Short mmCIF file of N, CA and C in Angstrom, two decimals:
data_model
loop_
_atom_site.label_atom_id
_atom_site.label_comp_id
_atom_site.label_asym_id
_atom_site.label_seq_id
_atom_site.Cartn_x
_atom_site.Cartn_y
_atom_site.Cartn_z
N PRO A 157 91.48 74.27 106.09
CA PRO A 157 92.01 75.38 105.66
C PRO A 157 91.93 76.42 106.64
N VAL A 158 93.16 77.51 107.24
CA VAL A 158 93.06 77.99 108.01
C VAL A 158 92.14 79.70 108.15
N SER A 159 91.52 79.71 108.71
CA SER A 159 90.87 81.09 108.58
C SER A 159 91.45 82.42 109.18
N PRO A 160 91.38 83.38 108.00
CA PRO A 160 92.40 84.33 108.76
C PRO A 160 92.03 85.11 110.13
N SER A 161 92.88 85.67 110.27
CA SER A 161 93.52 86.14 111.62
C SER A 161 92.50 87.28 111.68
N PHE A 162 92.82 87.52 113.05
CA PHE A 162 91.12 88.98 114.14
C PHE A 162 92.30 90.29 112.86
N ASN A 163 93.48 90.35 112.58
CA ASN A 163 94.72 91.12 112.38
C ASN A 163 94.28 91.03 110.58
N GLU A 164 94.16 90.35 110.09
CA GLU A 164 93.93 90.23 108.69
C GLU A 164 92.50 90.64 107.85
N ARG A 165 91.45 89.99 109.25
CA ARG A 165 90.02 90.78 108.20
C ARG A 165 90.17 92.49 109.01
N THR A 166 90.55 92.38 109.90
CA THR A 166 90.34 93.96 110.37
C THR A 166 91.22 95.08 109.28
N ASP A 167 92.79 94.03 108.84
CA ASP A 167 92.95 95.02 107.92
C ASP A 167 92.37 95.24 106.51
N ALA A 168 91.78 93.94 106.03
CA ALA A 168 90.82 94.01 104.82
C ALA A 168 89.94 94.95 104.49
N MET A 169 88.87 95.05 106.54
CA MET A 169 87.93 96.16 105.85
C MET A 169 88.51 97.53 105.99
N SER A 170 89.81 97.70 106.43
CA SER A 170 90.18 99.08 106.66
C SER A 170 90.47 99.26 105.09
N SER A 171 91.10 98.21 104.56
CA SER A 171 91.46 98.84 102.97
C SER A 171 90.13 98.91 102.05
N GLU A 172 88.66 97.75 102.54
CA GLU A 172 87.81 98.22 101.84
C GLU A 172 87.39 99.79 102.19
N THR A 173 86.94 100.09 103.52
CA THR A 173 86.54 101.27 103.55
C THR A 173 87.31 102.42 102.91
N ASP A 174 88.66 101.84 103.54
CA ASP A 174 89.71 103.11 102.56
C ASP A 174 89.08 103.15 101.05
N THR A 175 89.36 102.67 100.05
CA THR A 175 88.81 102.56 98.80
C THR A 175 87.73 103.26 98.72
N ARG A 176 86.35 102.76 99.41
CA ARG A 176 85.07 103.21 99.69
C ARG A 176 85.15 104.80 99.54
N ASN A 177 86.21 105.08 100.62
CA ASN A 177 86.29 106.20 100.93
C ASN A 177 86.54 107.38 99.66
N ARG A 178 87.73 106.69 99.30
CA ARG A 178 88.56 107.08 98.31
C ARG A 178 87.56 107.36 96.50
N ILE A 179 86.26 106.50 96.98
CA ILE A 179 85.89 106.64 95.18
C ILE A 179 84.98 107.79 95.98
N ASN A 180 84.25 107.49 97.01
CA ASN A 180 83.12 108.71 97.68
C ASN A 180 83.99 110.09 96.89
N ARG A 181 84.79 110.54 97.86
CA ARG A 181 85.64 111.78 97.27
C ARG A 181 85.42 112.09 96.05
N THR A 182 85.71 111.03 95.26
CA THR A 182 86.27 111.11 93.66
C THR A 182 84.98 111.57 92.74
N ILE A 183 84.15 110.63 93.47
CA ILE A 183 82.74 111.12 93.26
C ILE A 183 81.93 112.37 93.31
N GLY A 184 82.50 112.68 94.69
CA GLY A 184 81.92 114.32 95.37
C GLY A 184 82.59 115.33 94.52
N ALA A 185 83.57 114.97 94.02
CA ALA A 185 85.11 116.27 93.25
C ALA A 185 84.45 116.65 92.07
N GLN A 186 84.28 115.38 91.60
CA GLN A 186 83.21 115.27 90.21
C GLN A 186 82.21 116.31 90.14
N LEU A 187 81.39 115.78 91.23
CA LEU A 187 79.52 116.28 91.44
C LEU A 187 80.08 117.76 91.60
N HIS A 188 81.17 118.34 92.54
CA HIS A 188 81.14 119.91 92.53
C HIS A 188 81.69 120.41 91.32
N PHE A 189 82.77 119.92 90.04
CA PHE A 189 83.38 120.76 89.50
C PHE A 189 82.16 120.83 88.62
N ALA A 190 80.81 119.76 88.20
CA ALA A 190 80.28 119.84 87.33
C ALA A 190 79.62 121.21 87.73
N ARG A 191 79.06 121.43 89.06
CA ARG A 191 78.20 122.47 89.46
C ARG A 191 78.51 123.83 89.06
N LEU A 192 79.72 123.99 89.37
CA LEU A 192 80.80 124.85 89.59
C LEU A 192 80.61 125.21 87.92
N TYR A 193 81.00 124.21 86.68
CA TYR A 193 81.36 124.31 85.58
C TYR A 193 79.65 124.89 84.98
N VAL A 194 78.13 124.51 85.14
CA VAL A 194 77.38 124.71 85.16
C VAL A 194 76.89 125.94 85.81
N GLY A 195 77.26 126.66 86.20
CA GLY A 195 77.13 127.72 86.93
C GLY A 195 76.02 128.18 88.75
N LEU A 196 76.19 126.68 89.11
CA LEU A 196 74.76 126.55 89.67
C LEU A 196 75.36 126.85 91.31
N SER A 197 74.72 127.36 92.30
CA SER A 197 75.26 127.20 93.41
C SER A 197 74.52 125.84 94.51
N LEU A 198 75.12 125.59 95.36
CA LEU A 198 74.55 124.71 96.17
C LEU A 198 72.99 124.92 96.17
N GLN A 199 72.61 125.84 96.78
CA GLN A 199 71.37 126.02 96.76
C GLN A 199 70.42 125.43 95.51
N GLU A 200 70.70 126.17 94.48
CA GLU A 200 70.07 126.35 92.95
C GLU A 200 70.16 124.91 93.00
N LEU A 201 71.56 124.13 92.96
CA LEU A 201 71.26 122.81 92.43
C LEU A 201 70.54 121.94 93.05
N SER A 202 70.93 121.96 94.82
CA SER A 202 70.00 120.93 95.55
C SER A 202 68.18 121.16 95.32
N ASN A 203 68.02 122.93 94.62
CA ASN A 203 66.39 122.49 94.60
C ASN A 203 65.98 121.89 92.79
N LYS A 204 66.96 121.89 92.44
CA LYS A 204 66.87 121.23 91.00
C LYS A 204 66.65 119.88 91.13
N ALA A 205 67.52 119.39 91.81
CA ALA A 205 67.86 117.99 92.38
C ALA A 205 66.65 117.40 93.21
N ASP A 206 66.12 118.01 93.98
CA ASP A 206 65.11 118.04 95.18
C ASP A 206 65.65 116.87 96.36
N ILE A 207 67.28 117.36 96.31
CA ILE A 207 67.48 117.01 97.43
C ILE A 207 68.15 118.71 98.69
N THR A 208 68.15 118.35 99.75
CA THR A 208 69.17 119.33 100.37
C THR A 208 69.85 119.69 100.32
N ALA A 209 70.97 121.22 100.57
CA ALA A 209 71.84 121.84 100.39
C ALA A 209 73.31 120.91 100.64
N ASP A 210 72.63 120.37 102.33
CA ASP A 210 73.35 120.12 103.15
C ASP A 210 73.37 118.66 102.45
N GLN A 211 72.91 118.07 102.24
CA GLN A 211 72.75 116.37 101.67
C GLN A 211 74.08 116.48 100.42
N LEU A 212 73.58 117.59 99.20
CA LEU A 212 74.83 117.88 97.92
C LEU A 212 75.97 118.56 98.67
N GLN A 213 76.22 118.94 99.91
CA GLN A 213 77.27 119.05 100.24
C GLN A 213 77.74 118.02 100.74
N GLY A 214 77.24 117.55 101.81
CA GLY A 214 78.32 116.15 101.76
C GLY A 214 78.66 115.22 101.28
N TYR A 215 78.02 115.25 99.77
CA TYR A 215 78.13 113.83 99.00
C TYR A 215 79.27 114.86 97.86
N GLU A 216 79.39 116.40 97.74
CA GLU A 216 80.69 116.76 96.94
C GLU A 216 81.42 116.84 98.02
N GLU A 217 81.72 116.53 99.14
CA GLU A 217 82.45 116.43 100.29
C GLU A 217 83.13 115.02 100.32
N GLY A 218 82.36 114.22 99.98
CA GLY A 218 82.66 112.63 99.97
C GLY A 218 82.48 112.11 101.13
N TRP A 219 81.03 112.55 101.94
CA TRP A 219 81.30 112.33 103.05
C TRP A 219 79.45 110.76 102.88
N GLY A 220 80.08 110.08 102.76
CA GLY A 220 78.62 108.94 102.84
C GLY A 220 78.46 108.36 101.62
N ASP A 221 78.22 107.58 101.17
CA ASP A 221 77.88 106.63 99.61
C ASP A 221 76.43 107.42 99.20
N ILE A 222 77.07 107.96 98.00
CA ILE A 222 75.35 108.62 97.26
C ILE A 222 75.01 107.72 96.32
N PRO A 223 73.99 107.64 96.74
CA PRO A 223 72.24 106.63 95.92
C PRO A 223 72.33 106.69 94.88
N VAL A 224 72.20 105.75 93.83
CA VAL A 224 72.61 106.17 92.25
C VAL A 224 71.25 106.50 91.78
N ALA A 225 70.40 106.94 92.45
CA ALA A 225 69.34 107.32 92.26
C ALA A 225 69.38 108.93 92.07
N THR A 226 69.88 109.48 93.29
CA THR A 226 70.56 110.48 93.62
C THR A 226 71.31 111.12 92.42
N VAL A 227 72.23 110.13 91.94
CA VAL A 227 73.37 110.63 90.56
C VAL A 227 72.47 110.84 89.98
N TYR A 228 71.54 110.35 89.51
CA TYR A 228 70.52 110.26 88.24
C TYR A 228 70.00 111.43 88.43
N GLN A 229 69.40 111.98 89.66
CA GLN A 229 68.80 113.38 90.02
C GLN A 229 69.43 114.54 89.51
N ILE A 230 70.90 114.67 90.41
CA ILE A 230 71.67 115.34 89.97
C ILE A 230 72.14 115.46 88.60
N ALA A 231 72.73 114.12 88.45
CA ALA A 231 72.57 114.19 86.51
C ALA A 231 72.23 115.20 85.68
N LYS A 232 70.57 114.68 85.89
CA LYS A 232 69.85 115.55 85.29
C LYS A 232 69.25 116.78 85.52
N ALA A 233 69.67 117.40 86.60
CA ALA A 233 69.52 118.77 87.07
C ALA A 233 71.04 119.88 85.94
N LEU A 234 71.88 118.81 86.26
CA LEU A 234 73.08 119.62 85.40
C LEU A 234 73.27 119.38 84.31
N ASN A 235 71.92 118.78 83.48
CA ASN A 235 71.71 118.50 81.99
C ASN A 235 73.12 117.53 81.30
N ILE A 236 73.63 116.58 82.25
CA ILE A 236 74.95 115.84 81.54
C ILE A 236 74.46 114.00 82.21
N SER A 237 75.46 113.63 81.59
CA SER A 237 75.52 112.32 81.62
C SER A 237 76.08 111.74 83.26
N PRO A 238 75.60 110.98 83.68
CA PRO A 238 75.57 110.39 84.99
C PRO A 238 76.76 109.65 84.90
N ALA A 239 77.73 109.30 83.83
CA ALA A 239 79.13 108.81 83.72
C ALA A 239 80.26 109.36 84.42
N ASN A 240 79.53 110.85 83.91
CA ASN A 240 80.48 112.30 84.12
C ASN A 240 81.51 112.14 85.78
N PHE A 241 80.70 111.32 86.79
CA PHE A 241 80.73 111.58 87.74
C PHE A 241 81.80 110.36 88.53
N MET A 242 81.49 109.38 87.42
CA MET A 242 82.34 107.94 87.42
C MET A 242 83.66 108.18 87.00
N LEU A 243 83.93 109.56 86.24
CA LEU A 243 85.43 109.78 85.95
C LEU A 243 86.82 109.70 87.13
N GLY A 244 87.32 108.95 86.22
CA GLY A 244 88.70 108.90 87.33
C GLY A 244 88.73 107.68 88.34
N LEU A 245 87.60 106.86 88.82
CA LEU A 245 87.60 105.87 89.46
C LEU A 245 87.66 104.40 88.50
N SER A 246 88.60 104.27 87.65
CA SER A 246 89.21 103.18 86.97
C SER A 246 90.64 102.97 88.10
N ALA A 247 90.78 104.39 88.24
CA ALA A 247 92.19 104.03 89.05
C ALA A 247 91.93 103.05 90.44
N TYR A 248 90.57 102.48 90.69
CA TYR A 248 90.23 101.86 91.94
C TYR A 248 89.57 100.38 91.66
N ALA A 249 90.10 100.01 90.45
CA ALA A 249 90.19 98.65 89.66
C ALA A 249 88.80 98.25 89.78
N LEU A 250 87.32 99.06 89.80
CA LEU A 250 85.86 98.61 90.04
C LEU A 250 86.05 97.10 89.35
#
């Protein structure tokens, strides 16, 4: 079998990165919406979830992966199911 070319491997990695970024942005948007719906400021939620406001803002903006344990901390602080943050992800065929 012929191994994939450099360009094919690079394209595949780029596609995976694009999908990952879209997933992070989708989860971040859901987190942001949930925070506003509950009526908490960034600082209030970060205090309740025991993370920094900068971390929370980064997650809301989709910068970087959010650890599963942090998803649970935030969901608990918002008194919602962690599944709420996953709404819309089916579009990415996970």
